[in-house]
Short mmCIF file of C-alpha atoms in Angstrom, two decimals:
data_model
loop_
_atom_site.label_atom_id
_atom_site.label_comp_id
_atom_site.label_asym_id
_atom_site.label_seq_id
_atom_site.Cartn_x
_atom_site.Cartn_y
_atom_site.Cartn_z
CA UNK T 14 7.85 -4.42 -20.83
CA UNK T 15 4.55 -2.54 -20.59
CA UNK T 16 4.44 1.23 -21.07
CA UNK T 17 1.76 3.81 -20.47
CA UNK T 18 -0.49 4.87 -23.33
CA UNK T 19 -0.27 8.46 -22.06
CA UNK T 20 2.43 10.87 -23.11
CA UNK T 21 5.26 11.27 -20.62
CA UNK T 22 5.01 14.22 -18.26
CA UNK T 23 8.07 16.33 -17.43
CA UNK T 24 9.26 16.01 -13.83
CA UNK T 25 7.71 18.63 -11.56
CA UNK T 26 10.73 20.15 -9.88
CA UNK T 27 8.90 22.29 -7.32
CA UNK T 28 8.50 22.07 -3.56
CA UNK T 29 5.22 20.29 -2.85
CA UNK T 30 3.61 23.39 -1.32
CA UNK T 31 4.27 25.34 -4.52
CA UNK T 32 3.28 22.42 -6.76
CA UNK T 33 -0.09 22.20 -4.99
CA UNK T 34 -0.84 25.80 -4.07
CA UNK T 35 0.83 27.50 -7.02
CA UNK T 36 -2.59 28.50 -8.44
CA UNK T 37 -4.12 29.53 -5.10
CA UNK T 38 -4.22 33.20 -6.10
CA UNK T 39 -6.07 32.26 -9.30
CA UNK T 40 -8.65 30.25 -7.34
CA UNK T 41 -8.88 33.01 -4.72
CA UNK T 42 -12.23 32.94 -2.93
CA UNK T 43 -13.23 29.48 -4.15
CA UNK T 44 -13.75 27.09 -1.22
CA UNK T 45 -10.69 24.87 -0.79
CA UNK T 46 -11.48 23.03 2.44
CA UNK T 47 -14.84 22.54 4.14
CA UNK T 48 -15.43 20.85 7.47
CA UNK T 49 -18.08 18.28 6.62
CA UNK T 50 -19.56 18.36 10.13
CA UNK T 51 -19.76 22.06 11.05
CA UNK T 52 -19.30 23.77 7.67
CA UNK T 53 -16.15 25.73 8.55
CA UNK T 54 -14.69 26.79 5.21
CA UNK T 55 -11.24 27.91 4.12
CA UNK T 56 -10.82 29.55 0.72
CA UNK T 57 -7.78 29.04 -1.47
CA UNK T 58 -6.57 32.51 -0.56
CA UNK T 59 -6.83 31.64 3.15
CA UNK T 60 -5.06 28.28 2.82
CA UNK T 61 -2.22 30.00 0.98
CA UNK T 62 -1.95 32.87 3.45
CA UNK T 63 -2.41 30.74 6.56
CA UNK T 64 0.21 28.16 5.66
CA UNK T 65 2.75 30.92 4.94
CA UNK T 66 2.12 32.55 8.35
CA UNK T 67 2.37 29.24 10.19
CA UNK T 68 5.58 28.46 8.26
CA UNK T 69 6.99 31.76 9.49
CA UNK T 70 6.06 30.92 13.08
CA UNK T 71 7.53 27.42 12.79
CA UNK T 72 10.77 28.86 11.44
CA UNK T 73 10.84 31.39 14.29
CA UNK T 74 10.36 28.49 16.75
CA UNK T 75 13.44 26.83 15.32
CA UNK T 76 12.21 24.50 12.56
CA UNK T 77 14.99 24.22 9.99
CA UNK T 78 15.65 22.48 6.69
CA UNK T 79 16.38 18.83 7.34
CA UNK T 80 14.19 18.64 10.44
CA UNK T 81 11.36 16.12 10.66
CA UNK T 82 7.95 17.22 11.93
CA UNK T 83 5.41 14.59 13.01
CA UNK T 84 1.85 15.43 11.99
CA UNK T 85 -0.45 13.51 14.34
CA UNK T 86 -4.07 14.31 13.63
CA UNK T 87 -7.32 12.99 12.21
CA UNK T 88 -8.62 14.72 9.09
CA UNK T 89 -9.37 18.39 9.78
CA UNK T 90 -9.30 21.54 7.66
CA UNK T 91 -6.09 22.42 9.55
CA UNK T 92 -4.20 19.29 8.45
CA UNK T 93 -3.25 20.49 4.92
CA UNK T 94 -2.29 23.92 6.28
CA UNK T 95 0.01 22.32 8.84
CA UNK T 96 1.53 20.01 6.22
CA UNK T 97 2.36 22.78 3.72
CA UNK T 98 3.58 25.10 6.50
CA UNK T 99 6.04 22.46 7.66
CA UNK T 100 7.39 21.79 4.17
CA UNK T 101 7.67 25.54 3.45
CA UNK T 102 9.71 25.86 6.65
CA UNK T 103 12.02 23.16 5.25
CA UNK T 104 10.90 20.15 7.27
CA UNK T 105 9.95 16.70 6.08
CA UNK T 106 6.57 15.60 7.43
CA UNK T 107 6.15 12.16 8.94
CA UNK T 108 2.43 11.44 9.13
CA UNK T 109 1.23 9.47 12.15
CA UNK T 110 -1.87 7.33 12.54
CA UNK T 111 -4.13 9.20 15.01
CA UNK T 112 -5.01 5.89 16.69
CA UNK T 113 -1.38 4.89 17.23
CA UNK T 114 -0.48 4.03 20.80
CA UNK T 115 2.13 6.11 22.58
CA UNK T 116 4.58 3.23 22.15
CA UNK T 117 3.94 2.97 18.38
CA UNK T 118 4.13 6.73 17.99
CA UNK T 119 7.32 6.84 20.07
CA UNK T 120 8.98 4.25 17.81
CA UNK T 121 8.14 6.37 14.75
CA UNK T 122 9.45 9.53 16.41
CA UNK T 123 12.68 7.79 17.33
CA UNK T 124 13.17 6.14 13.96
CA UNK T 125 12.45 9.32 12.01
CA UNK T 126 14.42 11.54 14.44
CA UNK T 127 11.43 13.89 14.55
CA UNK T 128 12.07 17.03 16.60
CA UNK T 129 8.61 18.62 16.34
CA UNK T 130 5.03 17.40 16.71
CA UNK T 131 1.79 18.94 15.53
CA UNK T 132 -1.25 17.28 17.11
CA UNK T 133 -4.79 18.05 18.30
CA UNK T 134 -5.87 18.47 21.91
CA UNK T 135 -7.77 15.14 22.18
CA UNK T 136 -4.58 13.30 21.21
CA UNK T 137 -2.21 15.46 23.26
CA UNK T 138 -1.61 12.98 26.07
CA UNK T 139 -0.58 10.28 23.59
CA UNK T 140 1.74 12.75 21.85
CA UNK T 141 3.30 13.82 25.14
CA UNK T 142 3.90 10.23 26.22
CA UNK T 143 5.34 9.35 22.81
CA UNK T 144 7.69 12.33 23.00
CA UNK T 145 8.87 11.20 26.45
CA UNK T 146 9.51 7.68 25.19
CA UNK T 147 11.39 8.85 22.10
CA UNK T 148 13.37 11.78 23.43
CA UNK T 149 14.66 14.55 21.20
CA UNK T 150 11.32 16.30 20.61
CA UNK T 151 11.77 20.04 21.07
CA UNK T 152 8.15 21.18 21.07
CA UNK T 153 4.59 19.94 20.62
CA UNK T 154 2.20 22.29 18.82
CA UNK T 155 -1.58 21.88 18.62
CA UNK T 156 -3.92 22.65 15.73
CA UNK T 157 -6.69 23.82 18.08
CA UNK T 158 -5.85 24.94 21.62
CA UNK T 159 -4.40 23.41 24.78
CA UNK T 160 -2.92 24.95 27.88
CA UNK T 161 0.85 25.10 27.77
CA UNK T 162 1.16 24.49 24.02
CA UNK T 163 1.43 26.90 21.14
CA UNK T 164 -1.50 26.75 18.75
CA UNK T 165 -1.46 26.97 14.97
CA UNK T 166 -4.39 29.37 15.33
CA UNK T 167 -2.21 31.77 17.36
CA UNK T 168 0.61 31.34 14.84
CA UNK T 169 -1.57 32.98 12.19
CA UNK T 170 -0.79 36.28 13.89
CA UNK T 171 2.97 35.78 13.55
CA UNK T 172 4.86 38.80 12.27
CA UNK T 173 8.00 36.79 11.59
CA UNK T 174 9.37 36.88 8.04
CA UNK T 175 8.29 34.08 5.74
CA UNK T 176 11.11 31.53 5.55
CA UNK T 177 13.08 31.43 2.31
CA UNK T 178 14.40 27.88 2.32
CA UNK T 179 16.54 26.61 -0.55
CA UNK T 180 14.88 23.25 -1.14
CA UNK T 181 16.12 20.80 -3.73
CA UNK T 182 12.95 19.05 -4.96
CA UNK T 183 15.03 16.23 -6.45
CA UNK T 184 16.72 15.13 -3.23
CA UNK T 185 14.92 16.76 -0.30
CA UNK T 186 12.28 14.65 1.42
CA UNK T 187 8.79 16.16 1.67
CA UNK T 188 6.86 13.29 3.23
CA UNK T 189 7.99 10.40 5.39
CA UNK T 190 5.02 8.07 5.77
CA UNK T 191 5.62 4.70 7.39
CA UNK T 192 5.00 1.49 5.49
CA UNK T 193 5.78 -2.16 6.05
CA UNK T 194 6.65 -2.57 2.38
CA UNK T 195 6.34 -6.16 1.24
CA UNK T 196 6.98 -7.54 4.72
CA UNK T 197 8.43 -6.74 8.11
CA UNK T 198 8.09 -3.84 10.52
CA UNK T 199 7.11 -0.29 9.49
CA UNK T 200 9.83 1.69 7.73
CA UNK T 201 10.06 5.37 6.85
CA UNK T 202 9.41 5.85 3.13
CA UNK T 203 11.39 8.82 1.83
CA UNK T 204 9.30 10.64 -0.77
CA UNK T 205 10.89 13.72 -2.26
CA UNK T 206 9.10 16.87 -3.36
CA UNK T 207 9.64 15.94 -7.00
CA UNK T 208 8.37 12.39 -6.59
CA UNK T 209 5.08 13.44 -4.98
CA UNK T 210 4.55 16.45 -7.25
CA UNK T 211 5.34 14.49 -10.41
CA UNK T 212 2.97 11.70 -9.40
CA UNK T 213 0.17 14.30 -9.26
CA UNK T 214 1.01 15.35 -12.82
CA UNK T 215 1.14 11.70 -13.90
CA UNK T 216 -2.35 11.03 -12.53
CA UNK T 217 -4.01 14.12 -13.95
CA UNK T 218 -4.57 13.00 -17.57
CA UNK T 219 -6.50 9.95 -16.36
CA UNK T 220 -8.32 11.34 -13.38
CA UNK T 221 -8.64 15.01 -12.58
CA UNK T 222 -10.90 17.49 -10.85
CA UNK T 223 -11.26 21.24 -11.00
CA UNK T 224 -13.30 24.21 -9.78
CA UNK T 225 -16.85 23.09 -9.08
CA UNK T 226 -15.86 19.52 -8.28
CA UNK T 227 -16.33 18.44 -4.67
CA UNK T 228 -14.54 15.41 -3.22
CA UNK T 229 -15.21 13.92 0.20
CA UNK T 230 -12.11 13.30 2.30
CA UNK T 231 -13.07 10.50 4.67
CA UNK T 232 -9.98 8.36 4.06
CA UNK T 233 -7.19 9.63 6.31
CA UNK T 234 -4.77 12.28 5.11
CA UNK T 235 -1.97 10.58 7.06
CA UNK T 236 -2.17 7.64 4.60
CA UNK T 237 -0.46 8.28 1.27
CA UNK T 238 -3.70 7.46 -0.60
CA UNK T 239 -5.59 10.19 1.25
CA UNK T 240 -2.64 12.60 1.13
CA UNK T 241 -2.51 12.32 -2.66
CA UNK T 242 -6.07 11.68 -3.84
CA UNK T 243 -7.92 13.75 -1.25
CA UNK T 244 -5.51 16.55 -0.38
CA UNK T 245 -2.74 17.27 -2.87
CA UNK T 246 -4.52 16.36 -6.12
CA UNK T 247 -7.79 18.28 -5.66
CA UNK T 248 -6.12 21.33 -4.07
CA UNK T 249 -3.73 21.49 -7.02
CA UNK T 250 -6.61 21.95 -9.47
CA UNK T 251 -9.14 24.16 -7.66
CA UNK T 252 -11.60 21.53 -6.44
CA UNK T 253 -13.28 21.67 -3.04
CA UNK T 254 -12.32 19.11 -0.39
CA UNK T 255 -15.03 18.33 2.18
CA UNK T 256 -13.28 16.89 5.23
CA UNK T 257 -14.55 14.27 7.67
CA UNK T 258 -12.48 13.19 10.70
CA UNK T 259 -13.53 9.52 10.55
CA UNK T 260 -15.90 7.18 8.77
CA UNK T 261 -19.39 7.07 10.24
CA UNK T 262 -21.92 5.90 7.66
CA UNK T 263 -24.75 8.31 8.50
CA UNK T 264 -22.38 11.30 8.70
CA UNK T 265 -20.70 10.20 5.46
CA UNK T 266 -24.01 9.89 3.59
CA UNK T 267 -25.27 13.20 4.98
CA UNK T 268 -22.08 14.92 3.81
CA UNK T 269 -22.52 13.56 0.27
CA UNK T 270 -26.11 14.82 0.24
CA UNK T 271 -25.62 18.20 1.92
CA UNK T 272 -22.38 19.19 0.18
CA UNK T 273 -23.38 17.75 -3.21
CA UNK T 274 -20.23 15.64 -3.45
CA UNK T 275 -19.26 14.76 -7.04
CA UNK T 276 -16.39 12.29 -6.45
CA UNK T 277 -15.62 9.62 -3.88
CA UNK T 278 -12.25 7.99 -3.20
CA UNK T 279 -12.83 5.08 -0.85
CA UNK T 280 -11.62 1.68 0.30
CA UNK T 281 -13.56 -1.59 -0.17
CA UNK T 282 -15.38 -1.55 3.21
CA UNK T 283 -17.07 1.72 2.20
CA UNK T 284 -18.04 0.22 -1.17
CA UNK T 285 -19.62 -2.64 0.79
CA UNK T 286 -21.65 -0.19 2.90
CA UNK T 287 -22.79 1.75 -0.19
CA UNK T 288 -23.84 -1.48 -1.88
CA UNK T 289 -25.69 -3.14 0.98
CA UNK T 290 -26.56 -0.90 3.94
CA UNK T 291 -30.24 0.07 4.18
CA UNK T 292 -29.39 3.61 5.35
CA UNK T 293 -28.09 4.48 1.87
CA UNK T 294 -31.68 4.65 0.54
CA UNK T 295 -32.53 7.47 2.96
CA UNK T 296 -30.13 9.99 1.37
CA UNK T 297 -29.96 11.86 -1.93
CA UNK T 298 -26.66 10.79 -3.49
CA UNK T 299 -27.55 11.97 -7.00
CA UNK T 300 -24.68 14.49 -7.11
CA UNK T 301 -22.15 11.66 -7.31
CA UNK T 302 -20.46 11.23 -10.68
CA UNK T 303 -17.90 8.54 -9.86
CA UNK T 304 -16.52 6.28 -7.14
CA UNK T 305 -12.92 5.06 -7.06
CA UNK T 306 -11.69 2.37 -4.68
CA UNK T 307 -8.09 1.61 -3.77
CA UNK T 308 -5.84 0.60 -0.84
CA UNK T 309 -7.04 -3.03 -0.86
CA UNK T 310 -8.50 -5.52 -3.38
CA UNK T 311 -12.13 -4.91 -4.40
CA UNK T 312 -14.38 -7.80 -5.38
CA UNK T 313 -15.80 -7.27 -8.89
CA UNK T 314 -19.29 -8.39 -7.83
CA UNK T 315 -19.32 -5.93 -4.95
CA UNK T 316 -18.17 -3.13 -7.26
CA UNK T 317 -21.01 -3.91 -9.66
CA UNK T 318 -23.60 -3.99 -6.86
CA UNK T 319 -22.45 -0.58 -5.61
CA UNK T 320 -22.55 1.10 -9.02
CA UNK T 321 -25.94 -0.41 -9.81
CA UNK T 322 -27.46 0.78 -6.54
CA UNK T 323 -26.09 4.31 -6.97
CA UNK T 324 -26.91 4.41 -10.71
CA UNK T 325 -23.30 5.28 -11.51
CA UNK T 326 -20.65 4.08 -13.92
CA UNK T 327 -18.89 0.98 -12.56
CA UNK T 328 -16.74 1.62 -9.49
CA UNK T 329 -13.22 2.28 -10.74
CA UNK T 330 -10.12 1.04 -9.03
CA UNK T 331 -6.61 2.39 -8.63
CA UNK T 332 -3.35 0.70 -7.71
CA UNK T 333 -0.13 1.76 -6.10
CA UNK T 334 1.75 1.65 -2.82
CA UNK T 335 3.34 4.08 -0.41
CA UNK T 336 6.75 3.39 -1.98
CA UNK T 337 5.35 4.64 -5.32
CA UNK T 338 4.18 8.07 -4.12
CA UNK T 339 1.66 6.18 -4.46
CA UNK T 340 -0.02 5.86 -7.87
CA UNK T 341 0.84 3.66 -10.85
CA UNK T 342 -2.54 2.52 -12.24
CA UNK T 343 -6.07 3.89 -12.35
CA UNK T 344 -9.25 3.30 -14.31
CA UNK T 345 -9.56 6.62 -16.21
CA UNK T 346 -12.75 8.55 -15.53
CA UNK T 347 -13.62 8.56 -19.24
CA UNK T 348 -13.18 4.76 -19.50
CA UNK T 349 -15.11 3.54 -16.46
CA UNK T 350 -17.93 2.04 -18.50
CA UNK T 351 -15.62 0.12 -20.82
CA UNK T 352 -13.07 -1.12 -18.25
CA UNK T 353 -13.30 -4.88 -17.65
CA UNK T 354 -14.64 -5.95 -14.26
CA UNK T 355 -12.00 -6.36 -11.59
CA UNK T 356 -9.21 -4.35 -13.21
CA UNK T 357 -7.17 -1.91 -11.15
CA UNK T 358 -6.61 0.24 -14.22
CA UNK T 359 -4.01 1.17 -16.77
CA UNK T 360 -0.52 2.54 -16.33
CA UNK T 361 -0.50 6.27 -15.66
CA UNK T 362 1.73 8.65 -17.62
CA UNK T 363 5.48 8.10 -17.49
CA UNK T 364 5.27 4.69 -15.84
CA UNK T 365 6.74 1.37 -16.98
CA UNK T 366 5.84 -2.11 -15.77
CA UNK T 367 7.18 -5.63 -16.03
CA UNK T 368 5.47 -8.86 -15.08
CA UNK T 369 8.15 -11.37 -14.11
CA UNK T 370 8.10 -15.08 -13.38
CA UNK T 371 7.84 -16.08 -9.72
CA UNK T 372 10.28 -18.90 -10.39
CA UNK T 373 12.75 -16.90 -12.48
CA UNK T 374 12.73 -13.14 -11.71
CA UNK T 375 14.85 -12.49 -14.81
CA UNK T 376 12.14 -13.91 -17.07
CA UNK T 377 9.58 -11.42 -18.36
CA UNK T 378 6.05 -12.66 -18.96
CA UNK T 379 3.59 -11.54 -21.60
CA UNK T 380 -0.11 -10.77 -21.90
CA UNK T 381 -2.31 -12.96 -19.70
CA UNK T 382 0.53 -14.57 -17.74
CA UNK T 383 0.50 -13.93 -13.96
CA UNK T 384 3.74 -12.91 -12.28
CA UNK T 385 5.20 -10.35 -9.89
CA UNK T 386 4.51 -6.71 -10.76
CA UNK T 387 7.61 -4.51 -11.14
CA UNK T 388 7.31 -0.74 -11.58
CA UNK T 389 9.72 1.92 -12.81
CA UNK T 390 9.06 5.63 -13.06
CA UNK T 391 9.69 9.06 -11.50
CA UNK T 392 7.35 8.20 -8.60
CA UNK T 393 9.57 5.41 -7.20
CA UNK T 394 10.62 6.36 -3.67
CA UNK T 395 14.05 7.65 -2.76
CA UNK T 396 14.36 4.72 -0.35
CA UNK T 397 13.68 3.57 3.18
CA UNK T 398 15.05 5.89 5.84
CA UNK T 399 18.22 4.43 7.36
CA UNK T 400 17.65 1.02 5.76
CA UNK T 401 19.84 0.68 2.67
CA UNK T 402 19.54 -3.12 2.68
CA UNK T 403 15.73 -2.98 2.71
CA UNK T 404 15.85 -0.39 -0.07
CA UNK T 405 18.14 -2.57 -2.18
CA UNK T 406 15.83 -5.54 -1.63
CA UNK T 407 12.89 -3.47 -2.90
CA UNK T 408 14.48 -1.56 -5.82
CA UNK T 409 16.90 -3.37 -8.13
CA UNK T 410 19.99 -1.75 -9.72
CA UNK T 411 17.97 -0.92 -12.85
CA UNK T 412 15.40 1.10 -10.90
CA UNK T 413 12.63 -1.50 -10.91
CA UNK T 414 10.59 -1.59 -7.72
CA UNK T 415 9.42 -5.10 -6.81
CA UNK T 416 5.87 -4.68 -5.50
CA UNK T 417 5.36 -8.15 -4.07
CA UNK T 418 1.98 -8.31 -5.82
CA UNK T 419 1.06 -10.86 -8.46
CA UNK T 420 -0.76 -9.54 -11.51
CA UNK T 421 -1.58 -10.14 -15.13
CA UNK T 422 -2.22 -7.76 -18.01
CA UNK T 423 -4.81 -8.28 -20.74
CA UNK T 424 -4.34 -7.48 -24.43
CA UNK T 425 -5.73 -3.95 -23.91
CA UNK T 426 -3.32 -3.07 -21.13
CA UNK T 427 -5.65 -3.48 -18.15
CA UNK T 428 -3.93 -4.79 -15.01
CA UNK T 429 -5.53 -7.36 -12.72
CA UNK T 430 -3.97 -7.96 -9.30
CA UNK T 431 -4.61 -11.61 -8.54
CA UNK T 432 -2.61 -12.39 -5.40
CA UNK T 433 0.21 -11.25 -3.15
CA UNK T 434 3.72 -12.52 -2.83
CA UNK T 435 4.04 -10.45 0.28
CA UNK T 436 2.72 -11.43 3.66
CA UNK T 437 1.28 -8.06 4.58
CA UNK T 438 -2.30 -8.00 5.86
CA UNK T 439 -4.52 -5.22 4.52
CA UNK T 440 -7.24 -4.49 7.07
CA UNK T 441 -9.65 -1.89 5.63
CA UNK T 442 -6.77 -0.38 3.66
CA UNK T 443 -4.40 -0.19 6.64
CA UNK T 444 -1.22 -2.24 6.67
CA UNK T 445 -0.71 -4.80 9.39
CA UNK T 446 2.68 -6.54 9.45
CA UNK T 447 2.46 -10.14 10.71
CA UNK T 448 6.06 -9.89 11.95
CA UNK T 449 5.15 -7.00 14.23
CA UNK T 450 2.24 -8.89 15.82
CA UNK T 451 4.29 -12.08 16.10
CA UNK T 452 7.04 -10.20 17.94
CA UNK T 453 4.47 -8.76 20.32
CA UNK T 454 2.80 -12.13 20.94
CA UNK T 455 6.16 -13.64 21.87
CA UNK T 456 6.48 -11.13 24.74
CA UNK T 457 3.49 -12.77 26.46
CA UNK T 458 4.85 -15.07 29.19
CA UNK T 459 2.35 -17.78 28.31
CA UNK T 460 3.24 -17.89 24.58
CA UNK T 461 5.94 -20.26 23.34
CA UNK T 462 5.60 -19.49 19.62
CA UNK T 463 3.24 -17.63 17.32
CA UNK T 464 2.43 -16.96 13.68
CA UNK T 465 -0.03 -14.50 12.16
CA UNK T 466 -1.78 -14.67 8.79
CA UNK T 467 -4.55 -12.73 7.14
CA UNK T 468 -7.96 -14.30 6.69
CA UNK T 469 -11.14 -12.85 5.25
CA UNK T 470 -14.14 -12.42 7.54
CA UNK T 471 -17.80 -12.55 6.50
CA UNK T 472 -17.70 -8.87 5.45
CA UNK T 473 -14.76 -9.45 3.09
CA UNK T 474 -12.21 -7.71 5.33
CA UNK T 475 -8.80 -9.30 5.75
CA UNK T 476 -8.21 -9.70 9.50
CA UNK T 477 -5.22 -10.89 11.56
CA UNK T 478 -5.53 -14.52 12.68
CA UNK T 479 -2.99 -15.59 15.29
CA UNK T 480 -1.83 -19.17 15.64
CA UNK T 481 -0.38 -19.57 19.13
CA UNK T 482 1.64 -22.28 20.84
CA UNK T 483 1.10 -22.22 24.61
CA UNK T 484 3.96 -22.51 27.07
CA UNK T 485 3.77 -25.83 28.99
CA UNK T 486 3.37 -23.72 32.14
CA UNK T 487 0.27 -21.96 30.72
CA UNK T 488 -2.08 -24.73 29.57
CA UNK T 489 -5.16 -22.66 30.41
CA UNK T 490 -4.24 -19.58 28.34
CA UNK T 491 -7.40 -18.47 26.47
CA UNK T 492 -8.17 -16.87 23.15
CA UNK T 493 -9.64 -13.89 24.97
CA UNK T 494 -6.47 -13.32 26.98
CA UNK T 495 -4.38 -13.32 23.81
CA UNK T 496 -6.72 -10.93 22.00
CA UNK T 497 -6.81 -8.55 24.97
CA UNK T 498 -3.01 -8.64 25.40
CA UNK T 499 -2.54 -7.49 21.80
CA UNK T 500 -5.42 -4.99 21.88
CA UNK T 501 -3.90 -3.17 24.85
CA UNK T 502 -0.62 -2.63 22.98
CA UNK T 503 -1.51 -1.76 19.38
CA UNK T 504 -3.75 0.56 17.39
CA UNK T 505 -7.29 -0.82 16.89
CA UNK T 506 -6.77 -1.78 13.25
CA UNK T 507 -3.87 -4.08 14.23
CA UNK T 508 -5.84 -6.13 16.75
CA UNK T 509 -5.89 -9.89 16.43
CA UNK T 510 -9.43 -10.87 15.47
CA UNK T 511 -9.03 -14.65 15.64
CA UNK T 512 -6.87 -16.92 17.78
CA UNK T 513 -6.19 -20.62 17.24
CA UNK T 514 -4.01 -22.70 19.55
CA UNK T 515 -1.70 -25.19 17.81
CA UNK T 516 1.04 -27.58 18.91
CA UNK T 517 3.80 -26.19 16.68
CA UNK T 518 4.24 -23.37 14.16
CA UNK T 519 5.16 -24.86 10.76
CA UNK T 520 8.56 -23.59 9.65
CA UNK T 521 11.04 -24.19 6.85
CA UNK T 522 14.58 -25.28 7.61
CA UNK T 523 15.60 -21.63 7.37
CA UNK T 524 13.18 -20.81 10.18
CA UNK T 525 10.73 -18.99 7.94
CA UNK T 526 7.10 -19.53 8.91
CA UNK T 527 5.22 -21.64 6.35
CA UNK T 528 2.12 -19.50 6.17
CA UNK T 529 0.69 -21.52 3.29
CA UNK T 530 0.35 -24.49 5.65
CA UNK T 531 -1.57 -22.37 8.12
CA UNK T 532 -3.87 -21.08 5.37
CA UNK T 533 -4.60 -24.61 4.22
CA UNK T 534 -5.69 -25.78 7.68
CA UNK T 535 -9.39 -26.74 7.88
#
């Protein structure tokens, strides 16, 4: 068993809004959130006051403890305010990909039993359609303004009393992001107030920020990585979060230059752009002190090229998953120069790990031996919403969460993730479940069978590659038709990027697709 070198941290038994904004009065007029495109700024005092007023208005509208509110928005300075207002009103927040189709959004609404939606006017039609498909949604609010919908801006004037909700941080769910786990279709991950808040405390000894530090939030808040590293963690310690709604390289570089960003949390495609794109040379990025990459594997050579070009310590990595609130490993800021190339870091405080044999899960492996990574700690999720069997398959009776990743640990405690047991595709940090795409492909009348695997393109991104068996009645079905059929029904990041027609899908006697055979095809 491997244990963290850091001292254990006591569980943080506070609602997440208090755990994060508990020092807002101390930070007062310091800038908390800055719109990276137009400069709109909210101070800590404003974020604290605004979220309390919106919570009062939500409670007056009928939001109660135990409700689920769907937060459907790109990154804006209003997103954190809406999140903390919802949790203060007693709701759990299910975060929704802003590019989700109405059908995908509707499935999440139905599965989570969400009764309320907060969205933005450009996404309102999708939200309305999703609400119609799901049923049970009582009201749709908007962060900005839209005819016929109450606005969070108007809610700031609410005179309703601030809700006094008796939350139990140990058992009450704060966030309900959706994850495919090690395989399968997206499932609601129940993360309690204590799990998320304690994970922030666990991360702080290794990687922290404070007043004067400025982090750039370009990774989405709806993703647990962005929610933790770019929203909860910096706002807990008095740093300034500069918010961008999406990644556009020129806008991203200008924001680093103009707002004197000190820390970047990114995914590998952004590291690639920083390392190789000619536009980088046109901007002053000298304020940067560190870059951390997570959400997908980062090539060691690419990391080195990025740090060399930016004249920074080596790009650090972090490791975790939605089901782990999400962090378990990080390269500490004070150890970036000494960390071996390719490591995803060391265990954070209060976290235990086992590396077990792929052939015998009861056999623990030692230093240097690759096996499946198992994690135990206070950040392990409560479970999958409404899926006790899936929860039991993920977390064993002794509390060990089976990550589905293969890793090895060196003699100094650095973890290297070397492969995946799981079949999940990670496209630019977003999860794409092969099973979901396969099920969709099988609805095409010209498709007899289908399998999907991940393959790396020339930019190092893992992309969905569909292997399709045509129906005898559709011998002329084309790759373009398949790609378009999928593209019209899923969010852009889930699109099939390659299509190969085959005679049969290789399967085991059990019916399981033999993806290794597909990967080994010339």
